[in-house]
mmCIF file of C-alpha atoms in Angstrom:
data_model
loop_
_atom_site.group_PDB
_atom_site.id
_atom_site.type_symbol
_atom_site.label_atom_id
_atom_site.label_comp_id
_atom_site.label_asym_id
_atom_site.label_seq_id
_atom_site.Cartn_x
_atom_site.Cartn_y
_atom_site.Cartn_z
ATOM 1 C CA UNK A 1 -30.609 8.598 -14.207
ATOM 2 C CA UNK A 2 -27.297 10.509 -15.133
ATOM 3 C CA UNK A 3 -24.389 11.362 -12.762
ATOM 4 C CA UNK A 4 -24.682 15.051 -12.569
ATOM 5 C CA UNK A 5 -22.100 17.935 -12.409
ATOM 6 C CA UNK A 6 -21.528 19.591 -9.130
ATOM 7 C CA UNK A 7 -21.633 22.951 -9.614
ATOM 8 C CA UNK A 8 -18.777 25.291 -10.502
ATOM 9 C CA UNK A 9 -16.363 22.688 -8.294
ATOM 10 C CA UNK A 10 -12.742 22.377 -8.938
ATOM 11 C CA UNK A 11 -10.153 21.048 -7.448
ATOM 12 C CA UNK A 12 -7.131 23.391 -5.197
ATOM 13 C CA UNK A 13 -5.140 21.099 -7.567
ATOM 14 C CA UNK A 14 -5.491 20.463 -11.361
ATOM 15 C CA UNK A 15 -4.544 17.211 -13.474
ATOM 16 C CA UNK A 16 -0.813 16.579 -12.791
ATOM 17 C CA UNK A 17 1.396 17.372 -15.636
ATOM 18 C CA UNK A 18 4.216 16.392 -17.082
ATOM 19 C CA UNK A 19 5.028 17.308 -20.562
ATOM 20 C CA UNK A 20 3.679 14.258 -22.505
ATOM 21 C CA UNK A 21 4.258 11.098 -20.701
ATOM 22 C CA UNK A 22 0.879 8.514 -20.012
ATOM 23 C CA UNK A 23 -2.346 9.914 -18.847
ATOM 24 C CA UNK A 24 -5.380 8.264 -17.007
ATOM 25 C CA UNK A 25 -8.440 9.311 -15.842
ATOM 26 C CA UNK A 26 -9.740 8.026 -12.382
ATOM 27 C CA UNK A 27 -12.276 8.338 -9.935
ATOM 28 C CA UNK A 28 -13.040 7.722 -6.283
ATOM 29 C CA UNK A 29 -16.682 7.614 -5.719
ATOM 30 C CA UNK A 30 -18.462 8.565 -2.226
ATOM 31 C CA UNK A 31 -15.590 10.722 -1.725
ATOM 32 C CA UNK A 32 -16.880 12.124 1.253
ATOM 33 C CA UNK A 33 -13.798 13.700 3.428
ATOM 34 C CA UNK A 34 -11.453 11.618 2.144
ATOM 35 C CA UNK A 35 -8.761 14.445 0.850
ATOM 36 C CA UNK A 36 -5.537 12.430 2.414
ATOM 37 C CA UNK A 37 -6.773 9.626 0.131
ATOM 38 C CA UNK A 38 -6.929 12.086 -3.038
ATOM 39 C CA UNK A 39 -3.402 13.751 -2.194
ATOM 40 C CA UNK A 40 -2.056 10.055 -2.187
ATOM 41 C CA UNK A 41 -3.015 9.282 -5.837
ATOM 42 C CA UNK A 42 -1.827 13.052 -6.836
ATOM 43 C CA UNK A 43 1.261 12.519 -5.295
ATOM 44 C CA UNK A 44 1.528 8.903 -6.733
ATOM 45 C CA UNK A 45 1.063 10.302 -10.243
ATOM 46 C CA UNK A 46 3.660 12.430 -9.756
ATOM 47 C CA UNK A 47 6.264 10.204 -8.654
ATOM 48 C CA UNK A 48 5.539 7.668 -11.747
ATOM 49 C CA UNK A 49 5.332 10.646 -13.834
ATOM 50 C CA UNK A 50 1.730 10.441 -15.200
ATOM 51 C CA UNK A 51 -1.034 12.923 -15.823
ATOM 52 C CA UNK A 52 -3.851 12.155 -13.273
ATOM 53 C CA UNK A 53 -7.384 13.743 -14.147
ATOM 54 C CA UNK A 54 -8.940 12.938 -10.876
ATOM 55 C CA UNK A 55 -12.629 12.453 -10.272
ATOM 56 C CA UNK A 56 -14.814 12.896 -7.160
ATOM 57 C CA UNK A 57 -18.137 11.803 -6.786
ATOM 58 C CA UNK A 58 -20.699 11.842 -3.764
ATOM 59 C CA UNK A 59 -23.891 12.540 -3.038
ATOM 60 C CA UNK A 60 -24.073 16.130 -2.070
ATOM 61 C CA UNK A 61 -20.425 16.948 -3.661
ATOM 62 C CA UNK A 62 -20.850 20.496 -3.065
ATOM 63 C CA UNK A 63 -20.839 19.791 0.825
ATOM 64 C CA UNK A 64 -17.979 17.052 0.025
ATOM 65 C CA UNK A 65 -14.475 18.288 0.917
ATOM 66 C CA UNK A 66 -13.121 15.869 -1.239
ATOM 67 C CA UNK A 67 -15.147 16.625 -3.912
ATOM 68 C CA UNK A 68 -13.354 19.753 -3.805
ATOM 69 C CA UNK A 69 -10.119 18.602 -3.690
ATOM 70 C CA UNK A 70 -10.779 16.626 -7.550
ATOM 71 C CA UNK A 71 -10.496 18.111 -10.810
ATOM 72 C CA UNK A 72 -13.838 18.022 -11.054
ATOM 73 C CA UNK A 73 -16.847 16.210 -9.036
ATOM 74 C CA UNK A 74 -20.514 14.790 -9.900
ATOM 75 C CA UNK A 75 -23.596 14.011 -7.942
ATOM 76 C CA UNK A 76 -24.931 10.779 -7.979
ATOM 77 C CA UNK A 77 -27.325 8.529 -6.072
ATOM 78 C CA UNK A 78 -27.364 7.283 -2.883
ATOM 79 C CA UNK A 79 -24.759 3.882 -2.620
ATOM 80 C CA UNK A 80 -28.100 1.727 -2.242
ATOM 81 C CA UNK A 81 -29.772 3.330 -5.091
ATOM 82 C CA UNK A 82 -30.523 0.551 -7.667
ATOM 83 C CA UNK A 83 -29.237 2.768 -10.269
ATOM 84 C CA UNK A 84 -26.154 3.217 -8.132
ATOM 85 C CA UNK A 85 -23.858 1.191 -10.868
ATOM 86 C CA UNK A 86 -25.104 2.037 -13.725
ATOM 87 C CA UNK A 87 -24.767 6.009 -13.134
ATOM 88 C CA UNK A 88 -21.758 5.499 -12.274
ATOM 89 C CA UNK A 89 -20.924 3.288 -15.411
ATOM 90 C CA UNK A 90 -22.017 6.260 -17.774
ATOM 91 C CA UNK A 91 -19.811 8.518 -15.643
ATOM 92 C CA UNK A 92 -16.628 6.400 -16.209
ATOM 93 C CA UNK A 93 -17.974 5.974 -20.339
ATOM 94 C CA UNK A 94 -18.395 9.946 -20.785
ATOM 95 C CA UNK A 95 -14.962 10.925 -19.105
ATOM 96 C CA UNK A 96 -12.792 8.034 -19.922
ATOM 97 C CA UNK A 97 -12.028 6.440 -16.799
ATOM 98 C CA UNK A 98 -10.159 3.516 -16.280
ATOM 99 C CA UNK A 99 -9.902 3.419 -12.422
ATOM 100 C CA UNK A 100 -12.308 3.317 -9.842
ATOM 101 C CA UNK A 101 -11.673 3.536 -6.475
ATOM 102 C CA UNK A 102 -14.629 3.005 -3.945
ATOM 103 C CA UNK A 103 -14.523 4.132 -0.533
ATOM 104 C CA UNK A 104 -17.540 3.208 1.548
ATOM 105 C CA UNK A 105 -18.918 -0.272 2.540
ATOM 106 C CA UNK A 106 -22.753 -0.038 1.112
ATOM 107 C CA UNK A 107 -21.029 0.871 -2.329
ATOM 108 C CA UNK A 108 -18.845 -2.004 -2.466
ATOM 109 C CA UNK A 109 -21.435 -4.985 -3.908
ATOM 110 C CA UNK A 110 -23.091 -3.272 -6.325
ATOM 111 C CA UNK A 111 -20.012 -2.107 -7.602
ATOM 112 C CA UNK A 112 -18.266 -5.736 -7.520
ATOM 113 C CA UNK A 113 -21.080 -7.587 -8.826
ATOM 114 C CA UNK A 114 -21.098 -5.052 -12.053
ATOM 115 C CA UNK A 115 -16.968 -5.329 -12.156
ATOM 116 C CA UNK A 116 -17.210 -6.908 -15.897
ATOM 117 C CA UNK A 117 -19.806 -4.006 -17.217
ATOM 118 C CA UNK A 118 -17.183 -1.374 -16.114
ATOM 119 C CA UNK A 119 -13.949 -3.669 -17.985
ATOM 120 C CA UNK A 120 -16.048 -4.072 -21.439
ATOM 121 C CA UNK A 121 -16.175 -0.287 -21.607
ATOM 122 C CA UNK A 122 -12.084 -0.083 -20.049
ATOM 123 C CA UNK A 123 -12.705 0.485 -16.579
ATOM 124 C CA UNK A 124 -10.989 -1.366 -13.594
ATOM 125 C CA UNK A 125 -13.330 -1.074 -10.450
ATOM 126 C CA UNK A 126 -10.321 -1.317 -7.426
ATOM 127 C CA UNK A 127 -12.940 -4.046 -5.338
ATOM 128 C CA UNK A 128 -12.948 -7.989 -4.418
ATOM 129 C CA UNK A 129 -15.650 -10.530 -5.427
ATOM 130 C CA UNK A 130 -19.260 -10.362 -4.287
ATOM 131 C CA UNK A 131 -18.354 -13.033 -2.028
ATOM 132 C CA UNK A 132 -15.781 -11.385 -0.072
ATOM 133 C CA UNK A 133 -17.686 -8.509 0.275
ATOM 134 C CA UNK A 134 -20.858 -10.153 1.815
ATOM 135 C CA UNK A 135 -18.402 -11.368 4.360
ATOM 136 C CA UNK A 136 -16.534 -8.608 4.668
ATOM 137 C CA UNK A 137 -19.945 -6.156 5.365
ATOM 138 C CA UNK A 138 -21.926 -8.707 7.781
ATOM 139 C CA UNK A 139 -20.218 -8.768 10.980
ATOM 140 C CA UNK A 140 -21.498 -12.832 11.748
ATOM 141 C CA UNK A 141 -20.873 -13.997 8.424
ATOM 142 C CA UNK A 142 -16.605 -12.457 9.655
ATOM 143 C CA UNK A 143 -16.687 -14.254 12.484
ATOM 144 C CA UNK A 144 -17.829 -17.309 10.633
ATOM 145 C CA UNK A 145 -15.878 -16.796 7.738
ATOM 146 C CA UNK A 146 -12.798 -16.566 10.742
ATOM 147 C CA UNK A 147 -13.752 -19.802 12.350
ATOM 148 C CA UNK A 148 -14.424 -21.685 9.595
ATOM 149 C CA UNK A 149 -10.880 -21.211 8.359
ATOM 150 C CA UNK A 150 -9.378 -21.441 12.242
ATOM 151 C CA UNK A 151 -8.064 -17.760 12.176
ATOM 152 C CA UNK A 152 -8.320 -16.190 15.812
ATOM 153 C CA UNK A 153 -11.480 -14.101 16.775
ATOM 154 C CA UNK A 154 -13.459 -13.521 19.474
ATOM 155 C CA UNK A 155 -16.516 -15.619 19.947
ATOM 156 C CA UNK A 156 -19.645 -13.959 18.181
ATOM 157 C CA UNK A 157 -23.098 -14.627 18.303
ATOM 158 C CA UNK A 158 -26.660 -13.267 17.269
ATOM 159 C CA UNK A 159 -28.250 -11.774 20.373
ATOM 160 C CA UNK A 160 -30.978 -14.179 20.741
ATOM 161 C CA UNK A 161 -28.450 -16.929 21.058
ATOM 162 C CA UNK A 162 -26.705 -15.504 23.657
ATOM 163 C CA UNK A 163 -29.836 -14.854 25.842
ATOM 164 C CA UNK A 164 -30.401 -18.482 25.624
ATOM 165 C CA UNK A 165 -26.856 -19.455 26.623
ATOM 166 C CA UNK A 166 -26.326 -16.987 28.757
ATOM 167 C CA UNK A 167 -24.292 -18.579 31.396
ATOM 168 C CA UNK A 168 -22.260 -20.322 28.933
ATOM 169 C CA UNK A 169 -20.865 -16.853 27.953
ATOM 170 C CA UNK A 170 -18.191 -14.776 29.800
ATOM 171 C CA UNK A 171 -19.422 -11.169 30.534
ATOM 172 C CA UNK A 172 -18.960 -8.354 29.880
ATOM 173 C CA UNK A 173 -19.599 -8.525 25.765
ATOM 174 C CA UNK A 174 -19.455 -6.029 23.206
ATOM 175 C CA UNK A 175 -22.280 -5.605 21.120
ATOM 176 C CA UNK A 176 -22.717 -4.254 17.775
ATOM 177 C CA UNK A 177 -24.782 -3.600 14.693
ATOM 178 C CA UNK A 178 -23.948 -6.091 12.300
ATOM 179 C CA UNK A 179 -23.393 -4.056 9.381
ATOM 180 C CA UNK A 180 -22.697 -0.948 11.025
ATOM 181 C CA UNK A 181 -19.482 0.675 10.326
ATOM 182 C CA UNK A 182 -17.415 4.043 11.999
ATOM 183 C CA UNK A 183 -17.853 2.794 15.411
ATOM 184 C CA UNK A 184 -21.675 3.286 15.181
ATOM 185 C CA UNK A 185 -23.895 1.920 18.077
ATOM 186 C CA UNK A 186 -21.271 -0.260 19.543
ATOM 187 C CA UNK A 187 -21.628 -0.680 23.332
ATOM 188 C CA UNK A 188 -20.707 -3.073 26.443
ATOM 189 C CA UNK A 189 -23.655 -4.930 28.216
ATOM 190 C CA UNK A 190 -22.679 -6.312 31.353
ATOM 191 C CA UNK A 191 -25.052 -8.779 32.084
ATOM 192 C CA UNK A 192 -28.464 -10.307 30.796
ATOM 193 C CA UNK A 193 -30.724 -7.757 31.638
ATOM 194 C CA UNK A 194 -28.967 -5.288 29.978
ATOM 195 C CA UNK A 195 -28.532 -7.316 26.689
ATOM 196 C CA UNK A 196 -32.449 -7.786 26.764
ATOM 197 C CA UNK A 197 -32.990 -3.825 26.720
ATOM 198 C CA UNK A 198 -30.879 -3.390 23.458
ATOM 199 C CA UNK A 199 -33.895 -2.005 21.160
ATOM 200 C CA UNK A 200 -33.087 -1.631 17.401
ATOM 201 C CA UNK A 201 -34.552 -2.019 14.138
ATOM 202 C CA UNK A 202 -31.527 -3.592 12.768
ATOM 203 C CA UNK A 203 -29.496 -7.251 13.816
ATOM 204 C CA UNK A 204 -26.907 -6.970 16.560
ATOM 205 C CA UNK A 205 -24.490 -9.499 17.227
ATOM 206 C CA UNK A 206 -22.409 -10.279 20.638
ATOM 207 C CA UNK A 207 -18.805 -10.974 20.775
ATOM 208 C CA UNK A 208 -16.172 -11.756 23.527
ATOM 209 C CA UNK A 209 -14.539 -8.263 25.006
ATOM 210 C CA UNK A 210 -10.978 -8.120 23.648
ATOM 211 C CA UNK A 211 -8.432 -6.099 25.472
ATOM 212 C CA UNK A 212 -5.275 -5.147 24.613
ATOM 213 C CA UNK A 213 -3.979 -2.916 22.271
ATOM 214 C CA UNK A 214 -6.376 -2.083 18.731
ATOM 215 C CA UNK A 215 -3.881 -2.643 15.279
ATOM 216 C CA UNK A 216 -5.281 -2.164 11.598
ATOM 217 C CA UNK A 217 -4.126 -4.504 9.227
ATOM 218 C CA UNK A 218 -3.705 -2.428 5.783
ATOM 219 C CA UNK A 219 -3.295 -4.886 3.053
ATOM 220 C CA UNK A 220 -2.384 -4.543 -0.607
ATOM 221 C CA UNK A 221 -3.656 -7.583 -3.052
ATOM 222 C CA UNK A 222 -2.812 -7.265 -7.140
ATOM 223 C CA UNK A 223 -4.589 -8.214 -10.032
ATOM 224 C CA UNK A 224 -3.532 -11.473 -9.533
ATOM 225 C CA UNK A 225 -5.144 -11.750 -5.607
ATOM 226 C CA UNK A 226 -1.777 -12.093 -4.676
ATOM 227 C CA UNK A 227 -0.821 -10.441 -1.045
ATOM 228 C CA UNK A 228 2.075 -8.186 -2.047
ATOM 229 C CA UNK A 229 2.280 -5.853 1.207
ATOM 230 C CA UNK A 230 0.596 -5.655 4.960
ATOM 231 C CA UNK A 231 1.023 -2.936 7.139
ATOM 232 C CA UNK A 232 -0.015 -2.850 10.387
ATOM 233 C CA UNK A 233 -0.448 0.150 13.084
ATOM 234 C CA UNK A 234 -1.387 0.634 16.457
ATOM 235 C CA UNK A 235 -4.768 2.840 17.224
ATOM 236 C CA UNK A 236 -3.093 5.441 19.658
ATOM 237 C CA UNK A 237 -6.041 7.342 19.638
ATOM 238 C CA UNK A 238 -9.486 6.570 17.829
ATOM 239 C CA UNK A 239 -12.394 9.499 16.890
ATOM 240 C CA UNK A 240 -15.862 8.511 15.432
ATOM 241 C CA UNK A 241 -14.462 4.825 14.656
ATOM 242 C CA UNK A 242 -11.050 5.914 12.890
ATOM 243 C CA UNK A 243 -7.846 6.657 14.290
ATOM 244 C CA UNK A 244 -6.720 10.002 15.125
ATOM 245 C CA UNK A 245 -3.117 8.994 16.539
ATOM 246 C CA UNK A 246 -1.099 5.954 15.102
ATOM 247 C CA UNK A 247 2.126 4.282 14.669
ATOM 248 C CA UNK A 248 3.082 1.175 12.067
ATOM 249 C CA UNK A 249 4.261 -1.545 13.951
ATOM 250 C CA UNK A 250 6.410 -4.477 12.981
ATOM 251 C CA UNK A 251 4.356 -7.705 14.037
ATOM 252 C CA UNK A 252 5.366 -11.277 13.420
ATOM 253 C CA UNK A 253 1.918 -12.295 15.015
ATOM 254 C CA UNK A 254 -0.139 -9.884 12.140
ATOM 255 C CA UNK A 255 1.948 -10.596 9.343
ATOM 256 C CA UNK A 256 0.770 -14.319 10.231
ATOM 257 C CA UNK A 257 -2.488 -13.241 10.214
ATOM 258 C CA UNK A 258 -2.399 -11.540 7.305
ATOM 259 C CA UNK A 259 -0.715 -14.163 5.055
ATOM 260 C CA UNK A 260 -3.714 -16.674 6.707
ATOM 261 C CA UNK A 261 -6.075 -14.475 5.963
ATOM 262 C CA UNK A 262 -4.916 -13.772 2.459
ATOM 263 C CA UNK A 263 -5.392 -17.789 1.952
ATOM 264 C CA UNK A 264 -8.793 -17.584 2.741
ATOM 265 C CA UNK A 265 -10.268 -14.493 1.605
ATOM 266 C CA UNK A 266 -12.299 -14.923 -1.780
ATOM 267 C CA UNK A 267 -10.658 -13.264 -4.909
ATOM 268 C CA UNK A 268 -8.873 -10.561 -2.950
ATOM 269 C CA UNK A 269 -8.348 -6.930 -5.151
ATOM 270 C CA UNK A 270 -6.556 -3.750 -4.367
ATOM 271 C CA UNK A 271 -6.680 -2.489 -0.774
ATOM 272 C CA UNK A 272 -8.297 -3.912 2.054
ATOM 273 C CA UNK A 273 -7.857 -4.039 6.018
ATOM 274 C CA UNK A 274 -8.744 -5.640 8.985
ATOM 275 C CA UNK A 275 -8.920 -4.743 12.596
ATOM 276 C CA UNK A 276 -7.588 -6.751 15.924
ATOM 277 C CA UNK A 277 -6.480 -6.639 18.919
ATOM 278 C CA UNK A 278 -3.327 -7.604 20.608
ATOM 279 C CA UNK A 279 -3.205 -9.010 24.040
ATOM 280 C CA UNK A 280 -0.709 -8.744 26.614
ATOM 281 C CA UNK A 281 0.689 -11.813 26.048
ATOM 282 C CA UNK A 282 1.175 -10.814 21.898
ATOM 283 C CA UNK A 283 -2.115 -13.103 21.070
ATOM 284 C CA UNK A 284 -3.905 -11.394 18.426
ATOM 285 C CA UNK A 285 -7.469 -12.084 17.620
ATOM 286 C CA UNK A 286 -9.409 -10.375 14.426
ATOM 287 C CA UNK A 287 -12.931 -8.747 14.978
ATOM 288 C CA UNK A 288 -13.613 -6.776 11.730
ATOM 289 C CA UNK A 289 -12.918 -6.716 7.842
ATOM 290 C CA UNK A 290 -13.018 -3.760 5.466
ATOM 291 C CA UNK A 291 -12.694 -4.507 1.237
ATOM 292 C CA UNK A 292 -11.623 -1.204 1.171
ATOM 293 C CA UNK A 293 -9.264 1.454 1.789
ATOM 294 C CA UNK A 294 -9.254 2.045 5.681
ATOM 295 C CA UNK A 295 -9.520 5.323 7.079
ATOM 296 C CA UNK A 296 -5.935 4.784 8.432
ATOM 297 C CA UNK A 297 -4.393 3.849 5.130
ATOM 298 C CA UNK A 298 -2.746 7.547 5.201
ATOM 299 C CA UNK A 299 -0.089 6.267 7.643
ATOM 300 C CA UNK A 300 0.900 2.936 5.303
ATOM 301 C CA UNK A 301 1.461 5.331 2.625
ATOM 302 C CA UNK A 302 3.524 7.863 4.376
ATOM 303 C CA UNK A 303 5.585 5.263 5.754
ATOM 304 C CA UNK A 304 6.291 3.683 2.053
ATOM 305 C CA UNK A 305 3.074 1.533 1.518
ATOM 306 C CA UNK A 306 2.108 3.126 -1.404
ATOM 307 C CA UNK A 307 -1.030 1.675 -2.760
ATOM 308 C CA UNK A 308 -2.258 4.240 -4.831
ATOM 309 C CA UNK A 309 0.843 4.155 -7.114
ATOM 310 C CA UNK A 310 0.333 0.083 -7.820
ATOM 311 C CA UNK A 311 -2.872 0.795 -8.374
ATOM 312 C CA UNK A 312 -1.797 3.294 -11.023
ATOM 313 C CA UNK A 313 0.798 1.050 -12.349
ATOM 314 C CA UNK A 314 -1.786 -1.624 -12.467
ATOM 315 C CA UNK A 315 -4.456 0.424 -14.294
ATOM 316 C CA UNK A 316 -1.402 1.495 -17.049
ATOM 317 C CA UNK A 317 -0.727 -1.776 -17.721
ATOM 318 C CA UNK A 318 2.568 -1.812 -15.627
ATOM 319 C CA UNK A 319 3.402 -4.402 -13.710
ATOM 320 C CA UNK A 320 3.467 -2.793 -10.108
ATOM 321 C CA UNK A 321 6.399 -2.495 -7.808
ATOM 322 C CA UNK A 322 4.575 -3.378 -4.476
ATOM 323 C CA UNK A 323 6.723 -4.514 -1.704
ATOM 324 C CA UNK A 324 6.554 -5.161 1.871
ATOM 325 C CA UNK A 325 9.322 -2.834 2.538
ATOM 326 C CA UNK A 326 7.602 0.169 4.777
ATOM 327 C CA UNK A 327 9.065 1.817 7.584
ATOM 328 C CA UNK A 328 7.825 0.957 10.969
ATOM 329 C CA UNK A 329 7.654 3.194 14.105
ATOM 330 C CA UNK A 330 6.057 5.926 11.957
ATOM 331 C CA UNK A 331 3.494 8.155 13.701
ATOM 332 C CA UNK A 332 0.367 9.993 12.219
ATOM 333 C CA UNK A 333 -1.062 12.668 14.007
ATOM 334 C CA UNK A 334 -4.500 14.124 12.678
ATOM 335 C CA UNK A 335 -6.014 17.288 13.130
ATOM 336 C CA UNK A 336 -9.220 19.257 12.083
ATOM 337 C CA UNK A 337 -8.356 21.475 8.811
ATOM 338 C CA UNK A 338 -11.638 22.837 6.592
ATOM 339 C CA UNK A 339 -12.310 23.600 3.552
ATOM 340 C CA UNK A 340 -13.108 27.498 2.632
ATOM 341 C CA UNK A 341 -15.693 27.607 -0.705
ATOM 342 C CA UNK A 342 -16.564 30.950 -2.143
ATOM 343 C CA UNK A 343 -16.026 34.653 -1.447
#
């Protein structure tokens, strides 16, 4: 199966110019709506003075905003499409591209596990190990992963497990899919009986109810696996599981957290996040883990977090100038825009 052109699509912006300097060719695949995460590598080859030919692919690109944002887009197969990889392979090997950059969670282990097929033809796939991403998309296997390695988070449990220990549990609990992703299906069950009349084709899980105020954790990890930068923000305001109002916050309590977790975590690459909540007393506690760019990661760039320019650097062969030197207290409002596509 080969990756497929979309159409007549173009991008509102072509490959950055700039009269002869380095050039590389990139792609984010399942680009879906993410168009602030597109700007943030066009800008990011602008300020290091590159020429960025910049790649979309998604299913249905035509109905992909973002596909319309890239110089140029391709169809391909659904992330859990055992051919998934490899059309995506050929796609990097016809159009020279040294940079992938995934963006959605059932793409990420195919994609790592076939991490050396993309660098024997030149390409750098921006994910972690298998390893961190089985842990990273099974909600239990977090919470274990967090325990095992005494990092605060809530208790968790399969939902059988909890109906048999049911009064050694503190209720109300929150209860989610656990693989499920943008908020999906996550609810509060107040007691017993109402745990018992969850009906789903899929594995739940049970944790303890935080409260307190939600914070994303973006973090920035190099070739190397090394932690270079972690930037949290508070989730003002959140819309179908990512956050429509936010502010980057200085916290001595996350920055722990991160730094903990950054000693843990399985070969760490490029841009991950995780999610927790703070408490009233400053207690933190993490409940989730993304291996890849979080919705929010807009507001770590704007504020100086620039990951999409050390992942440039990275993919030239420059060393990159990551630092941990963002500006807190800055706020990111989102709105609806659309895109407009024909006469």
């Amino acid at each position: 199966m080969r990756p497929q052109p979309a159409g007549q699509i173009v991008g509102v912006m072509p490959s950055t110019r700039n009269g002869g300097g380095q050039r590389i060719a990139m792609l984010v695949t399942s680009a879906g709506r993410r168009v602030e995460l597109l700007r943030s590598f066009w800008s990011s080859a602008a300020a290091l003075g590159v020429e960025l030919d910049l790649f979309a692919c998604d299913l249905r690109p035509d109905w992909s905003p973002a596909c319309h944002e890239a110089g140029r887009a391709f169809a391909v197969p659904r992330a859990d499409d055992p051919d998934y990889a490899d059309v995506v392979l050929e796609l990097c090997r016809d159009n020279g591209i040294s940079l992938v950059v995934p963006t959605i969670d059932t793409e990420l282990h195919p994609l790592a596990l076939a991490r050396d097929r993309f660098a024997a033809i030149g390409a750098t796939v921006s994910v972690s190990s298998p390893a961190l991403v089985g842990i990273a998309r099974d909600k239990l296997r977090t919470a274990e992963f967090l325990a095992q390695h005494h990092i605060a988070s809530p208790r968790s449990a399969p939902l059988d497990a909890v109906e048999a220990a049911a009064a050694e549990w503190s209720w109300p609990l929150l209860v989610k899919p656990a693989h499920g992703s943008s908020g999906r299906g996550v609810q509060i069950v107040h007691d017993i009986a109402e745990l018992r009349r969850i009906e789903s084709n899929e594995p739940f899980i049970a944790q303890e109810l935080l409260r307190g105020r939600e914070h994303t954790v973006n973090m920035f990890f190099d070739r190397s696996g090394q932690l270079r930068c972690a930037v949290p923000h508070e989730r003002i305001q959140i819309r179908a599981g990512e956050v429509e109002k936010g502010i980057t916050r200085r916290s001595p309590q996350l920055a722990r957290l991160a730094a903990d977790m950054a000693a843990a975590l399985p070969e760490p690459r490029g841009a991950l996040c995780f999610q927790a909540m703070v408490d009233d007393a400053g207690e933190a506690k993490i409940f989730e883990i993304n291996a890849r760019f979080g919705g929010g990661y807009p507001l770590a760039h704007h504020a100086g977090a620039t990951f999409s320019t050390w992942l440039l650097e990275e993919a030239l062969g420059r060393a990159p100038g990551a630092h941990d030197a963002w500006r807190a207290d800055v706020i990111m409002l989102r709105y609806d825009a659309a895109v407009f596509v024909g006469s």
